[in-house]
Amino acid sequence: DSGVTQTPKHLITATGQRVTLRCSPRSGDLSVYWYQQSLDQGLQFLIHYYNGEERAKGNILERFSAQQFPDLHSELNLSSLELGDSALYFCASSADYGYTFGSGTRLTVV
Amino acid sequence: GESVGLHLPTLSVQEGDNSIINCAYSNSASDYFIWYKQESGKGPQFIIDIRSNMDKRQGQRVTVLLNKTVKHLSLQIAATQPGDSAVYFCAETYDAGGTSYGKLTFGQGTILTVHP
């Protein structure tokens, strides 16, 4: 157990739907990062939150959004889902340095 | 640049051999580098890290070498075991200020297969 908790582990949904992925960082870590890993793209950075504030955006689609709550957990919202959104979604948390990844959410869009 | 993941390089070794996995990084401003191991269906697992003020760091059975001149990292695994079989990624990042580091940018990954 890495200390970073992601739920759900698996999600199957239809095109056009909206889903929410949840991440609880390690205790004391203020930063949360979201990554998408698909078969043909490797690990792609989506967004970084630090203590509730957005710090950086990567290749995140406008259909996707995220937030970090006062208790530091984070949610990634994916809407108007397309088949190509099927991927593993990881979050990582960090303190001053050192990143710890969760076990991911496998999203399948059918 | 961003990870591209297509046609991952592969390295196949015999159990007990030493393995060397190489990585070229892209950002001259990066000052912190990490190697991760990822097994199928799991999240990346930290192996070893190195800061830009060092050129070598050793862990248990692993060594990371950093050559900033040519922006190159390598991971050496001694006495490779079948349990080391996985995809290995290098990642780079930079100090984003305050107490936060920036995003990790991953290399494309290398598939290591260890034969008994």
mmCIF file with all atom_site columns, C-alpha atoms in Angstrom:
data_model
loop_
_atom_site.group_PDB
_atom_site.id
_atom_site.type_symbol
_atom_site.label_atom_id
_atom_site.label_alt_id
_atom_site.label_comp_id
_atom_site.label_asym_id
_atom_site.label_entity_id
_atom_site.label_seq_id
_atom_site.pdbx_PDB_ins_code
_atom_site.Cartn_x
_atom_site.Cartn_y
_atom_site.Cartn_z
_atom_site.occupancy
_atom_site.B_iso_or_equiv
_atom_site.pdbx_formal_charge
_atom_site.auth_seq_id
_atom_site.auth_comp_id
_atom_site.auth_asym_id
_atom_site.auth_atom_id
_atom_site.pdbx_PDB_model_num
ATOM 1   C CA . ASP A 1 1   ? 0.000   0.000   0.000   1.00 0.00 ? 1   ASP A CA 1
ATOM 2   C CA . SER A 1 2   ? 1.582   3.240   -1.196  1.00 0.00 ? 2   SER A CA 1
ATOM 3   C CA . GLY A 1 3   ? -0.576  5.448   1.019   1.00 0.00 ? 3   GLY A CA 1
ATOM 4   C CA . VAL A 1 4   ? -2.263  7.048   -1.983  1.00 0.00 ? 4   VAL A CA 1
ATOM 5   C CA . THR A 1 5   ? -5.800  5.730   -2.400  1.00 0.00 ? 5   THR A CA 1
ATOM 6   C CA . GLN A 1 6   ? -7.694  5.839   -5.655  1.00 0.00 ? 6   GLN A CA 1
ATOM 7   C CA . THR A 1 7   ? -11.305 4.847   -6.148  1.00 0.00 ? 7   THR A CA 1
ATOM 8   C CA . PRO A 1 8   ? -12.877 3.157   -7.943  1.00 0.00 ? 8   PRO A CA 1
ATOM 9   C CA . LYS A 1 9   ? -10.314 0.640   -9.198  1.00 0.00 ? 9   LYS A CA 1
ATOM 10  C CA . HIS A 1 10  ? -12.355 -0.163  -12.271 1.00 0.00 ? 10  HIS A CA 1
ATOM 11  C CA . LEU A 1 11  ? -15.054 1.769   -14.077 1.00 0.00 ? 11  LEU A CA 1
ATOM 12  C CA . ILE A 1 12  ? -17.012 0.799   -17.166 1.00 0.00 ? 12  ILE A CA 1
ATOM 13  C CA . THR A 1 13  ? -19.305 3.391   -18.673 1.00 0.00 ? 13  THR A CA 1
ATOM 14  C CA . ALA A 1 14  ? -20.913 4.354   -21.948 1.00 0.00 ? 14  ALA A CA 1
ATOM 15  C CA . THR A 1 15  ? -19.923 7.069   -24.367 1.00 0.00 ? 15  THR A CA 1
ATOM 16  C CA . GLY A 1 16  ? -21.357 10.456  -23.509 1.00 0.00 ? 16  GLY A CA 1
ATOM 17  C CA . GLN A 1 17  ? -21.475 9.765   -19.795 1.00 0.00 ? 17  GLN A CA 1
ATOM 18  C CA . ARG A 1 18  ? -19.697 11.557  -16.950 1.00 0.00 ? 18  ARG A CA 1
ATOM 19  C CA . VAL A 1 19  ? -17.578 9.954   -14.254 1.00 0.00 ? 19  VAL A CA 1
ATOM 20  C CA . THR A 1 20  ? -15.678 11.108  -11.181 1.00 0.00 ? 20  THR A CA 1
ATOM 21  C CA . LEU A 1 21  ? -12.407 9.599   -10.076 1.00 0.00 ? 21  LEU A CA 1
ATOM 22  C CA . ARG A 1 22  ? -11.230 10.120  -6.535  1.00 0.00 ? 22  ARG A CA 1
ATOM 23  C CA . CYS A 1 23  ? -7.780  10.349  -5.012  1.00 0.00 ? 23  CYS A CA 1
ATOM 24  C CA . SER A 1 24  ? -6.763  10.565  -1.363  1.00 0.00 ? 24  SER A CA 1
ATOM 25  C CA . PRO A 1 25  ? -3.125  11.615  -0.992  1.00 0.00 ? 25  PRO A CA 1
ATOM 26  C CA . ARG A 1 26  ? -0.663  10.338  1.570   1.00 0.00 ? 26  ARG A CA 1
ATOM 27  C CA . SER A 1 27  ? -1.119  11.927  4.943   1.00 0.00 ? 27  SER A CA 1
ATOM 28  C CA . GLY A 1 28  ? 0.593   15.310  4.976   1.00 0.00 ? 28  GLY A CA 1
ATOM 29  C CA . ASP A 1 29  ? 1.146   15.571  1.229   1.00 0.00 ? 29  ASP A CA 1
ATOM 30  C CA . LEU A 1 30  ? -0.203  18.855  -0.129  1.00 0.00 ? 30  LEU A CA 1
ATOM 31  C CA . SER A 1 31  ? 0.344   18.201  -3.827  1.00 0.00 ? 31  SER A CA 1
ATOM 32  C CA . VAL A 1 32  ? -1.789  15.976  -6.012  1.00 0.00 ? 32  VAL A CA 1
ATOM 33  C CA . TYR A 1 33  ? -0.982  15.224  -9.647  1.00 0.00 ? 33  TYR A CA 1
ATOM 34  C CA . TRP A 1 34  ? -3.194  13.430  -12.158 1.00 0.00 ? 34  TRP A CA 1
ATOM 35  C CA . TYR A 1 35  ? -1.841  11.346  -15.020 1.00 0.00 ? 35  TYR A CA 1
ATOM 36  C CA . GLN A 1 36  ? -3.434  9.446   -17.866 1.00 0.00 ? 36  GLN A CA 1
ATOM 37  C CA . GLN A 1 37  ? -1.834  6.297   -19.208 1.00 0.00 ? 37  GLN A CA 1
ATOM 38  C CA . SER A 1 38  ? -3.131  4.846   -22.436 1.00 0.00 ? 38  SER A CA 1
ATOM 39  C CA . LEU A 1 39  ? -1.546  2.079   -24.473 1.00 0.00 ? 39  LEU A CA 1
ATOM 40  C CA . ASP A 1 40  ? -0.187  4.340   -27.164 1.00 0.00 ? 40  ASP A CA 1
ATOM 41  C CA . GLN A 1 41  ? 0.720   7.424   -25.141 1.00 0.00 ? 41  GLN A CA 1
ATOM 42  C CA . GLY A 1 42  ? 2.526   6.385   -21.997 1.00 0.00 ? 42  GLY A CA 1
ATOM 43  C CA . LEU A 1 43  ? 2.097   8.504   -18.870 1.00 0.00 ? 43  LEU A CA 1
ATOM 44  C CA . GLN A 1 44  ? 0.702   11.931  -19.715 1.00 0.00 ? 44  GLN A CA 1
ATOM 45  C CA . PHE A 1 45  ? 0.471   14.701  -17.131 1.00 0.00 ? 45  PHE A CA 1
ATOM 46  C CA . LEU A 1 46  ? -3.017  16.164  -16.768 1.00 0.00 ? 46  LEU A CA 1
ATOM 47  C CA . ILE A 1 47  ? -3.077  18.592  -13.840 1.00 0.00 ? 47  ILE A CA 1
ATOM 48  C CA . HIS A 1 48  ? -1.378  19.506  -10.554 1.00 0.00 ? 48  HIS A CA 1
ATOM 49  C CA . TYR A 1 49  ? -3.003  20.866  -7.410  1.00 0.00 ? 49  TYR A CA 1
ATOM 50  C CA . TYR A 1 50  ? -1.173  22.189  -4.388  1.00 0.00 ? 50  TYR A CA 1
ATOM 51  C CA . ASN A 1 51  ? -3.065  22.805  -1.167  1.00 0.00 ? 51  ASN A CA 1
ATOM 52  C CA . GLY A 1 52  ? -6.322  23.386  -2.988  1.00 0.00 ? 52  GLY A CA 1
ATOM 53  C CA . GLU A 1 53  ? -4.984  25.568  -5.780  1.00 0.00 ? 53  GLU A CA 1
ATOM 54  C CA . GLU A 1 54  ? -4.348  24.614  -9.369  1.00 0.00 ? 54  GLU A CA 1
ATOM 55  C CA . ARG A 1 55  ? -0.613  24.845  -10.066 1.00 0.00 ? 55  ARG A CA 1
ATOM 56  C CA . ALA A 1 56  ? -0.169  23.520  -13.598 1.00 0.00 ? 56  ALA A CA 1
ATOM 57  C CA . LYS A 1 57  ? -2.116  22.049  -16.466 1.00 0.00 ? 57  LYS A CA 1
ATOM 58  C CA . GLY A 1 58  ? -0.860  19.601  -18.990 1.00 0.00 ? 58  GLY A CA 1
ATOM 59  C CA . ASN A 1 59  ? -2.617  17.827  -21.804 1.00 0.00 ? 59  ASN A CA 1
ATOM 60  C CA . ILE A 1 60  ? -6.020  17.974  -20.174 1.00 0.00 ? 60  ILE A CA 1
ATOM 61  C CA . LEU A 1 61  ? -9.068  18.146  -22.382 1.00 0.00 ? 61  LEU A CA 1
ATOM 62  C CA . GLU A 1 62  ? -11.732 20.798  -21.804 1.00 0.00 ? 62  GLU A CA 1
ATOM 63  C CA . ARG A 1 63  ? -14.155 17.944  -21.074 1.00 0.00 ? 63  ARG A CA 1
ATOM 64  C CA . PHE A 1 64  ? -12.014 17.072  -18.054 1.00 0.00 ? 64  PHE A CA 1
ATOM 65  C CA . SER A 1 65  ? -11.807 19.046  -14.842 1.00 0.00 ? 65  SER A CA 1
ATOM 66  C CA . ALA A 1 66  ? -10.371 18.526  -11.400 1.00 0.00 ? 66  ALA A CA 1
ATOM 67  C CA . GLN A 1 67  ? -10.406 20.013  -7.960  1.00 0.00 ? 67  GLN A CA 1
ATOM 68  C CA . GLN A 1 68  ? -8.701  19.561  -4.626  1.00 0.00 ? 68  GLN A CA 1
ATOM 69  C CA . PHE A 1 69  ? -10.796 19.887  -1.507  1.00 0.00 ? 69  PHE A CA 1
ATOM 70  C CA . PRO A 1 70  ? -9.911  21.354  1.918   1.00 0.00 ? 70  PRO A CA 1
ATOM 71  C CA . ASP A 1 71  ? -9.182  17.868  3.251   1.00 0.00 ? 71  ASP A CA 1
ATOM 72  C CA . LEU A 1 72  ? -6.684  17.563  0.328   1.00 0.00 ? 72  LEU A CA 1
ATOM 73  C CA . HIS A 1 73  ? -8.424  14.768  -1.501  1.00 0.00 ? 73  HIS A CA 1
ATOM 74  C CA . SER A 1 74  ? -8.861  15.374  -5.191  1.00 0.00 ? 74  SER A CA 1
ATOM 75  C CA . GLU A 1 75  ? -11.427 14.470  -7.809  1.00 0.00 ? 75  GLU A CA 1
ATOM 76  C CA . LEU A 1 76  ? -11.008 14.225  -11.562 1.00 0.00 ? 76  LEU A CA 1
ATOM 77  C CA . ASN A 1 77  ? -14.225 14.698  -13.497 1.00 0.00 ? 77  ASN A CA 1
ATOM 78  C CA . LEU A 1 78  ? -14.444 13.330  -17.013 1.00 0.00 ? 78  LEU A CA 1
ATOM 79  C CA . SER A 1 79  ? -17.491 14.257  -19.065 1.00 0.00 ? 79  SER A CA 1
ATOM 80  C CA . SER A 1 80  ? -18.911 13.557  -22.526 1.00 0.00 ? 80  SER A CA 1
ATOM 81  C CA . LEU A 1 81  ? -16.796 10.443  -22.519 1.00 0.00 ? 81  LEU A CA 1
ATOM 82  C CA . GLU A 1 82  ? -15.421 9.069   -25.758 1.00 0.00 ? 82  GLU A CA 1
ATOM 83  C CA . LEU A 1 83  ? -13.980 5.667   -26.569 1.00 0.00 ? 83  LEU A CA 1
ATOM 84  C CA . GLY A 1 84  ? -10.511 7.220   -26.674 1.00 0.00 ? 84  GLY A CA 1
ATOM 85  C CA . ASP A 1 85  ? -10.768 8.228   -23.030 1.00 0.00 ? 85  ASP A CA 1
ATOM 86  C CA . SER A 1 86  ? -10.377 4.604   -22.034 1.00 0.00 ? 86  SER A CA 1
ATOM 87  C CA . ALA A 1 87  ? -7.135  4.491   -20.061 1.00 0.00 ? 87  ALA A CA 1
ATOM 88  C CA . LEU A 1 88  ? -5.572  4.088   -16.673 1.00 0.00 ? 88  LEU A CA 1
ATOM 89  C CA . TYR A 1 89  ? -5.799  7.234   -14.587 1.00 0.00 ? 89  TYR A CA 1
ATOM 90  C CA . PHE A 1 90  ? -3.236  7.664   -11.834 1.00 0.00 ? 90  PHE A CA 1
ATOM 91  C CA . CYS A 1 91  ? -2.869  10.218  -9.156  1.00 0.00 ? 91  CYS A CA 1
ATOM 92  C CA . ALA A 1 92  ? 0.332   10.894  -7.282  1.00 0.00 ? 92  ALA A CA 1
ATOM 93  C CA . SER A 1 93  ? 0.957   12.923  -4.178  1.00 0.00 ? 93  SER A CA 1
ATOM 94  C CA . SER A 1 94  ? 4.085   14.581  -2.928  1.00 0.00 ? 94  SER A CA 1
ATOM 95  C CA . ALA A 1 95  ? 5.429   16.605  -0.058  1.00 0.00 ? 95  ALA A CA 1
ATOM 96  C CA . ASP A 1 96  ? 8.482   18.753  -0.870  1.00 0.00 ? 96  ASP A CA 1
ATOM 97  C CA . TYR A 1 97  ? 9.896   16.145  -3.202  1.00 0.00 ? 97  TYR A CA 1
ATOM 98  C CA . GLY A 1 98  ? 9.289   12.505  -3.906  1.00 0.00 ? 98  GLY A CA 1
ATOM 99  C CA . TYR A 1 99  ? 6.146   11.364  -5.628  1.00 0.00 ? 99  TYR A CA 1
ATOM 100 C CA . THR A 1 100 ? 4.000   8.424   -4.617  1.00 0.00 ? 100 THR A CA 1
ATOM 101 C CA . PHE A 1 101 ? 1.512   6.944   -7.030  1.00 0.00 ? 101 PHE A CA 1
ATOM 102 C CA . GLY A 1 102 ? -1.763  5.283   -6.329  1.00 0.00 ? 102 GLY A CA 1
ATOM 103 C CA . SER A 1 103 ? -2.766  2.019   -7.974  1.00 0.00 ? 103 SER A CA 1
ATOM 104 C CA . GLY A 1 104 ? -4.922  3.785   -10.537 1.00 0.00 ? 104 GLY A CA 1
ATOM 105 C CA . THR A 1 105 ? -8.455  3.697   -11.892 1.00 0.00 ? 105 THR A CA 1
ATOM 106 C CA . ARG A 1 106 ? -8.985  1.710   -15.054 1.00 0.00 ? 106 ARG A CA 1
ATOM 107 C CA . LEU A 1 107 ? -11.654 3.446   -17.114 1.00 0.00 ? 107 LEU A CA 1
ATOM 108 C CA . THR A 1 108 ? -13.284 1.611   -19.964 1.00 0.00 ? 108 THR A CA 1
ATOM 109 C CA . VAL A 1 109 ? -15.669 3.531   -22.201 1.00 0.00 ? 109 VAL A CA 1
ATOM 110 C CA . VAL A 1 110 ? -17.942 1.341   -24.298 1.00 0.00 ? 110 VAL A CA 1
ATOM 111 C CA . GLY B 2 1   ? 9.176   16.330  -24.107 1.00 0.00 ? 1   GLY B CA 1
ATOM 112 C CA . GLU B 2 2   ? 6.131   14.330  -23.106 1.00 0.00 ? 2   GLU B CA 1
ATOM 113 C CA . SER B 2 3   ? 6.188   10.559  -22.982 1.00 0.00 ? 3   SER B CA 1
ATOM 114 C CA . VAL B 2 4   ? 5.409   9.021   -26.293 1.00 0.00 ? 4   VAL B CA 1
ATOM 115 C CA . GLY B 2 5   ? 5.078   5.358   -25.355 1.00 0.00 ? 5   GLY B CA 1
ATOM 116 C CA . LEU B 2 6   ? 5.033   3.903   -28.854 1.00 0.00 ? 6   LEU B CA 1
ATOM 117 C CA . HIS B 2 7   ? 7.139   0.833   -29.570 1.00 0.00 ? 7   HIS B CA 1
ATOM 118 C CA . LEU B 2 8   ? 8.832   0.690   -26.220 1.00 0.00 ? 8   LEU B CA 1
ATOM 119 C CA . PRO B 2 9   ? 12.481  -0.360  -26.231 1.00 0.00 ? 9   PRO B CA 1
ATOM 120 C CA . THR B 2 10  ? 13.015  -3.805  -24.790 1.00 0.00 ? 10  THR B CA 1
ATOM 121 C CA . LEU B 2 11  ? 15.851  -5.355  -22.836 1.00 0.00 ? 11  LEU B CA 1
ATOM 122 C CA . SER B 2 12  ? 16.047  -9.074  -22.324 1.00 0.00 ? 12  SER B CA 1
ATOM 123 C CA . VAL B 2 13  ? 18.571  -10.523 -19.859 1.00 0.00 ? 13  VAL B CA 1
ATOM 124 C CA . GLN B 2 14  ? 19.346  -13.726 -18.038 1.00 0.00 ? 14  GLN B CA 1
ATOM 125 C CA . GLU B 2 15  ? 18.805  -14.022 -14.320 1.00 0.00 ? 15  GLU B CA 1
ATOM 126 C CA . GLY B 2 16  ? 21.944  -12.918 -12.512 1.00 0.00 ? 16  GLY B CA 1
ATOM 127 C CA . ASP B 2 17  ? 23.121  -10.581 -15.265 1.00 0.00 ? 17  ASP B CA 1
ATOM 128 C CA . ASN B 2 18  ? 23.478  -6.857  -14.732 1.00 0.00 ? 18  ASN B CA 1
ATOM 129 C CA . SER B 2 19  ? 20.980  -4.653  -16.584 1.00 0.00 ? 19  SER B CA 1
ATOM 130 C CA . ILE B 2 20  ? 21.451  -1.121  -17.821 1.00 0.00 ? 20  ILE B CA 1
ATOM 131 C CA . ILE B 2 21  ? 18.472  0.967   -18.879 1.00 0.00 ? 21  ILE B CA 1
ATOM 132 C CA . ASN B 2 22  ? 19.070  4.320   -20.517 1.00 0.00 ? 22  ASN B CA 1
ATOM 133 C CA . CYS B 2 23  ? 17.024  7.470   -20.746 1.00 0.00 ? 23  CYS B CA 1
ATOM 134 C CA . ALA B 2 24  ? 17.467  10.807  -22.458 1.00 0.00 ? 24  ALA B CA 1
ATOM 135 C CA . TYR B 2 25  ? 15.696  13.718  -20.801 1.00 0.00 ? 25  TYR B CA 1
ATOM 136 C CA . SER B 2 26  ? 14.601  16.894  -22.454 1.00 0.00 ? 26  SER B CA 1
ATOM 137 C CA . ASN B 2 27  ? 14.526  19.855  -20.082 1.00 0.00 ? 27  ASN B CA 1
ATOM 138 C CA . SER B 2 28  ? 17.806  21.529  -19.104 1.00 0.00 ? 28  SER B CA 1
ATOM 139 C CA . ALA B 2 29  ? 15.998  23.136  -16.160 1.00 0.00 ? 29  ALA B CA 1
ATOM 140 C CA . SER B 2 30  ? 15.082  19.784  -14.614 1.00 0.00 ? 30  SER B CA 1
ATOM 141 C CA . ASP B 2 31  ? 16.886  19.283  -11.348 1.00 0.00 ? 31  ASP B CA 1
ATOM 142 C CA . TYR B 2 32  ? 15.371  16.129  -9.923  1.00 0.00 ? 32  TYR B CA 1
ATOM 143 C CA . PHE B 2 33  ? 15.163  12.750  -11.592 1.00 0.00 ? 33  PHE B CA 1
ATOM 144 C CA . ILE B 2 34  ? 13.427  9.553   -10.613 1.00 0.00 ? 34  ILE B CA 1
ATOM 145 C CA . TRP B 2 35  ? 13.330  5.994   -11.892 1.00 0.00 ? 35  TRP B CA 1
ATOM 146 C CA . TYR B 2 36  ? 10.073  4.095   -11.600 1.00 0.00 ? 36  TYR B CA 1
ATOM 147 C CA . LYS B 2 37  ? 9.153   0.461   -12.085 1.00 0.00 ? 37  LYS B CA 1
ATOM 148 C CA . GLN B 2 38  ? 5.688   -0.376  -13.326 1.00 0.00 ? 38  GLN B CA 1
ATOM 149 C CA . GLU B 2 39  ? 4.228   -3.848  -13.345 1.00 0.00 ? 39  GLU B CA 1
ATOM 150 C CA . SER B 2 40  ? 1.192   -4.677  -15.420 1.00 0.00 ? 40  SER B CA 1
ATOM 151 C CA . GLY B 2 41  ? -1.975  -3.057  -14.083 1.00 0.00 ? 41  GLY B CA 1
ATOM 152 C CA . LYS B 2 42  ? -0.188  -1.315  -11.219 1.00 0.00 ? 42  LYS B CA 1
ATOM 153 C CA . GLY B 2 43  ? 0.951   2.204   -10.483 1.00 0.00 ? 43  GLY B CA 1
ATOM 154 C CA . PRO B 2 44  ? 4.542   3.354   -10.960 1.00 0.00 ? 44  PRO B CA 1
ATOM 155 C CA . GLN B 2 45  ? 6.719   2.295   -8.042  1.00 0.00 ? 45  GLN B CA 1
ATOM 156 C CA . PHE B 2 46  ? 9.656   4.428   -6.913  1.00 0.00 ? 46  PHE B CA 1
ATOM 157 C CA . ILE B 2 47  ? 13.067  2.825   -7.366  1.00 0.00 ? 47  ILE B CA 1
ATOM 158 C CA . ILE B 2 48  ? 15.683  5.520   -6.910  1.00 0.00 ? 48  ILE B CA 1
ATOM 159 C CA . ASP B 2 49  ? 16.105  9.242   -7.385  1.00 0.00 ? 49  ASP B CA 1
ATOM 160 C CA . ILE B 2 50  ? 18.914  11.703  -7.931  1.00 0.00 ? 50  ILE B CA 1
ATOM 161 C CA . ARG B 2 51  ? 19.277  15.453  -7.752  1.00 0.00 ? 51  ARG B CA 1
ATOM 162 C CA . SER B 2 52  ? 21.134  17.467  -10.346 1.00 0.00 ? 52  SER B CA 1
ATOM 163 C CA . ASN B 2 53  ? 23.981  18.276  -7.943  1.00 0.00 ? 53  ASN B CA 1
ATOM 164 C CA . MET B 2 54  ? 24.990  14.612  -8.027  1.00 0.00 ? 54  MET B CA 1
ATOM 165 C CA . ASP B 2 55  ? 26.156  12.365  -10.838 1.00 0.00 ? 55  ASP B CA 1
ATOM 166 C CA . LYS B 2 56  ? 25.767  8.993   -9.146  1.00 0.00 ? 56  LYS B CA 1
ATOM 167 C CA . ARG B 2 57  ? 23.600  7.491   -6.458  1.00 0.00 ? 57  ARG B CA 1
ATOM 168 C CA . GLN B 2 58  ? 23.405  3.919   -5.234  1.00 0.00 ? 58  GLN B CA 1
ATOM 169 C CA . GLY B 2 59  ? 20.633  1.955   -3.644  1.00 0.00 ? 59  GLY B CA 1
ATOM 170 C CA . GLN B 2 60  ? 20.087  -1.701  -2.970  1.00 0.00 ? 60  GLN B CA 1
ATOM 171 C CA . ARG B 2 61  ? 21.114  -3.448  -6.214  1.00 0.00 ? 61  ARG B CA 1
ATOM 172 C CA . VAL B 2 62  ? 20.419  -0.272  -8.185  1.00 0.00 ? 62  VAL B CA 1
ATOM 173 C CA . THR B 2 63  ? 22.578  2.636   -9.278  1.00 0.00 ? 63  THR B CA 1
ATOM 174 C CA . VAL B 2 64  ? 21.512  5.770   -11.112 1.00 0.00 ? 64  VAL B CA 1
ATOM 175 C CA . LEU B 2 65  ? 23.975  7.776   -13.165 1.00 0.00 ? 65  LEU B CA 1
ATOM 176 C CA . LEU B 2 66  ? 23.282  11.313  -14.329 1.00 0.00 ? 66  LEU B CA 1
ATOM 177 C CA . ASN B 2 67  ? 25.156  13.076  -17.117 1.00 0.00 ? 67  ASN B CA 1
ATOM 178 C CA . LYS B 2 68  ? 23.841  16.619  -17.301 1.00 0.00 ? 68  LYS B CA 1
ATOM 179 C CA . THR B 2 69  ? 26.132  17.551  -20.166 1.00 0.00 ? 69  THR B CA 1
ATOM 180 C CA . VAL B 2 70  ? 24.332  15.234  -22.560 1.00 0.00 ? 70  VAL B CA 1
ATOM 181 C CA . LYS B 2 71  ? 21.047  15.072  -20.586 1.00 0.00 ? 71  LYS B CA 1
ATOM 182 C CA . HIS B 2 72  ? 21.275  11.360  -20.002 1.00 0.00 ? 72  HIS B CA 1
ATOM 183 C CA . LEU B 2 73  ? 20.229  9.096   -17.166 1.00 0.00 ? 73  LEU B CA 1
ATOM 184 C CA . SER B 2 74  ? 20.904  5.427   -16.686 1.00 0.00 ? 74  SER B CA 1
ATOM 185 C CA . LEU B 2 75  ? 19.645  2.822   -14.262 1.00 0.00 ? 75  LEU B CA 1
ATOM 186 C CA . GLN B 2 76  ? 21.872  -0.111  -13.463 1.00 0.00 ? 76  GLN B CA 1
ATOM 187 C CA . ILE B 2 77  ? 20.351  -3.170  -11.821 1.00 0.00 ? 77  ILE B CA 1
ATOM 188 C CA . ALA B 2 78  ? 22.820  -5.652  -10.392 1.00 0.00 ? 78  ALA B CA 1
ATOM 189 C CA . ALA B 2 79  ? 22.155  -9.402  -10.343 1.00 0.00 ? 79  ALA B CA 1
ATOM 190 C CA . THR B 2 80  ? 18.821  -9.006  -12.130 1.00 0.00 ? 80  THR B CA 1
ATOM 191 C CA . GLN B 2 81  ? 16.048  -11.297 -10.936 1.00 0.00 ? 81  GLN B CA 1
ATOM 192 C CA . PRO B 2 82  ? 12.837  -12.495 -12.622 1.00 0.00 ? 82  PRO B CA 1
ATOM 193 C CA . GLY B 2 83  ? 10.901  -10.245 -10.223 1.00 0.00 ? 83  GLY B CA 1
ATOM 194 C CA . ASP B 2 84  ? 12.616  -7.258  -11.818 1.00 0.00 ? 84  ASP B CA 1
ATOM 195 C CA . SER B 2 85  ? 10.692  -7.871  -15.037 1.00 0.00 ? 85  SER B CA 1
ATOM 196 C CA . ALA B 2 86  ? 8.563   -4.772  -15.625 1.00 0.00 ? 86  ALA B CA 1
ATOM 197 C CA . VAL B 2 87  ? 8.458   -1.499  -17.547 1.00 0.00 ? 87  VAL B CA 1
ATOM 198 C CA . TYR B 2 88  ? 10.972  1.047   -16.286 1.00 0.00 ? 88  TYR B CA 1
ATOM 199 C CA . PHE B 2 89  ? 10.415  4.773   -16.673 1.00 0.00 ? 89  PHE B CA 1
ATOM 200 C CA . CYS B 2 90  ? 12.673  7.682   -16.024 1.00 0.00 ? 90  CYS B CA 1
ATOM 201 C CA . ALA B 2 91  ? 11.025  10.929  -14.983 1.00 0.00 ? 91  ALA B CA 1
ATOM 202 C CA . GLU B 2 92  ? 12.260  14.481  -14.667 1.00 0.00 ? 92  GLU B CA 1
ATOM 203 C CA . THR B 2 93  ? 10.981  17.470  -12.753 1.00 0.00 ? 93  THR B CA 1
ATOM 204 C CA . TYR B 2 94  ? 12.008  20.855  -11.403 1.00 0.00 ? 94  TYR B CA 1
ATOM 205 C CA . ASP B 2 95  ? 11.573  22.948  -8.310  1.00 0.00 ? 95  ASP B CA 1
ATOM 206 C CA . ALA B 2 96  ? 8.326   24.882  -8.860  1.00 0.00 ? 96  ALA B CA 1
ATOM 207 C CA . GLY B 2 97  ? 8.940   27.179  -5.919  1.00 0.00 ? 97  GLY B CA 1
ATOM 208 C CA . GLY B 2 98  ? 7.635   27.200  -2.386  1.00 0.00 ? 98  GLY B CA 1
ATOM 209 C CA . THR B 2 99  ? 7.459   23.666  -1.121  1.00 0.00 ? 99  THR B CA 1
ATOM 210 C CA . SER B 2 100 ? 6.175   22.150  -4.313  1.00 0.00 ? 100 SER B CA 1
ATOM 211 C CA . TYR B 2 101 ? 7.900   20.372  -7.118  1.00 0.00 ? 101 TYR B CA 1
ATOM 212 C CA . GLY B 2 102 ? 6.467   20.590  -10.593 1.00 0.00 ? 102 GLY B CA 1
ATOM 213 C CA . LYS B 2 103 ? 4.944   17.911  -12.755 1.00 0.00 ? 103 LYS B CA 1
ATOM 214 C CA . LEU B 2 104 ? 6.839   14.760  -13.595 1.00 0.00 ? 104 LEU B CA 1
ATOM 215 C CA . THR B 2 105 ? 7.621   14.315  -17.267 1.00 0.00 ? 105 THR B CA 1
ATOM 216 C CA . PHE B 2 106 ? 8.086   10.666  -18.086 1.00 0.00 ? 106 PHE B CA 1
ATOM 217 C CA . GLY B 2 107 ? 10.322  9.044   -20.620 1.00 0.00 ? 107 GLY B CA 1
ATOM 218 C CA . GLN B 2 108 ? 8.889   6.468   -22.976 1.00 0.00 ? 108 GLN B CA 1
ATOM 219 C CA . GLY B 2 109 ? 9.748   3.465   -20.841 1.00 0.00 ? 109 GLY B CA 1
ATOM 220 C CA . THR B 2 110 ? 11.780  0.315   -21.376 1.00 0.00 ? 110 THR B CA 1
ATOM 221 C CA . ILE B 2 111 ? 10.428  -3.200  -21.055 1.00 0.00 ? 111 ILE B CA 1
ATOM 222 C CA . LEU B 2 112 ? 12.810  -5.381  -19.049 1.00 0.00 ? 112 LEU B CA 1
ATOM 223 C CA . THR B 2 113 ? 12.378  -9.139  -19.310 1.00 0.00 ? 113 THR B CA 1
ATOM 224 C CA . VAL B 2 114 ? 14.469  -11.376 -17.071 1.00 0.00 ? 114 VAL B CA 1
ATOM 225 C CA . HIS B 2 115 ? 14.723  -15.026 -18.053 1.00 0.00 ? 115 HIS B CA 1
ATOM 226 C CA . PRO B 2 116 ? 15.322  -17.637 -15.345 1.00 0.00 ? 116 PRO B CA 1
#
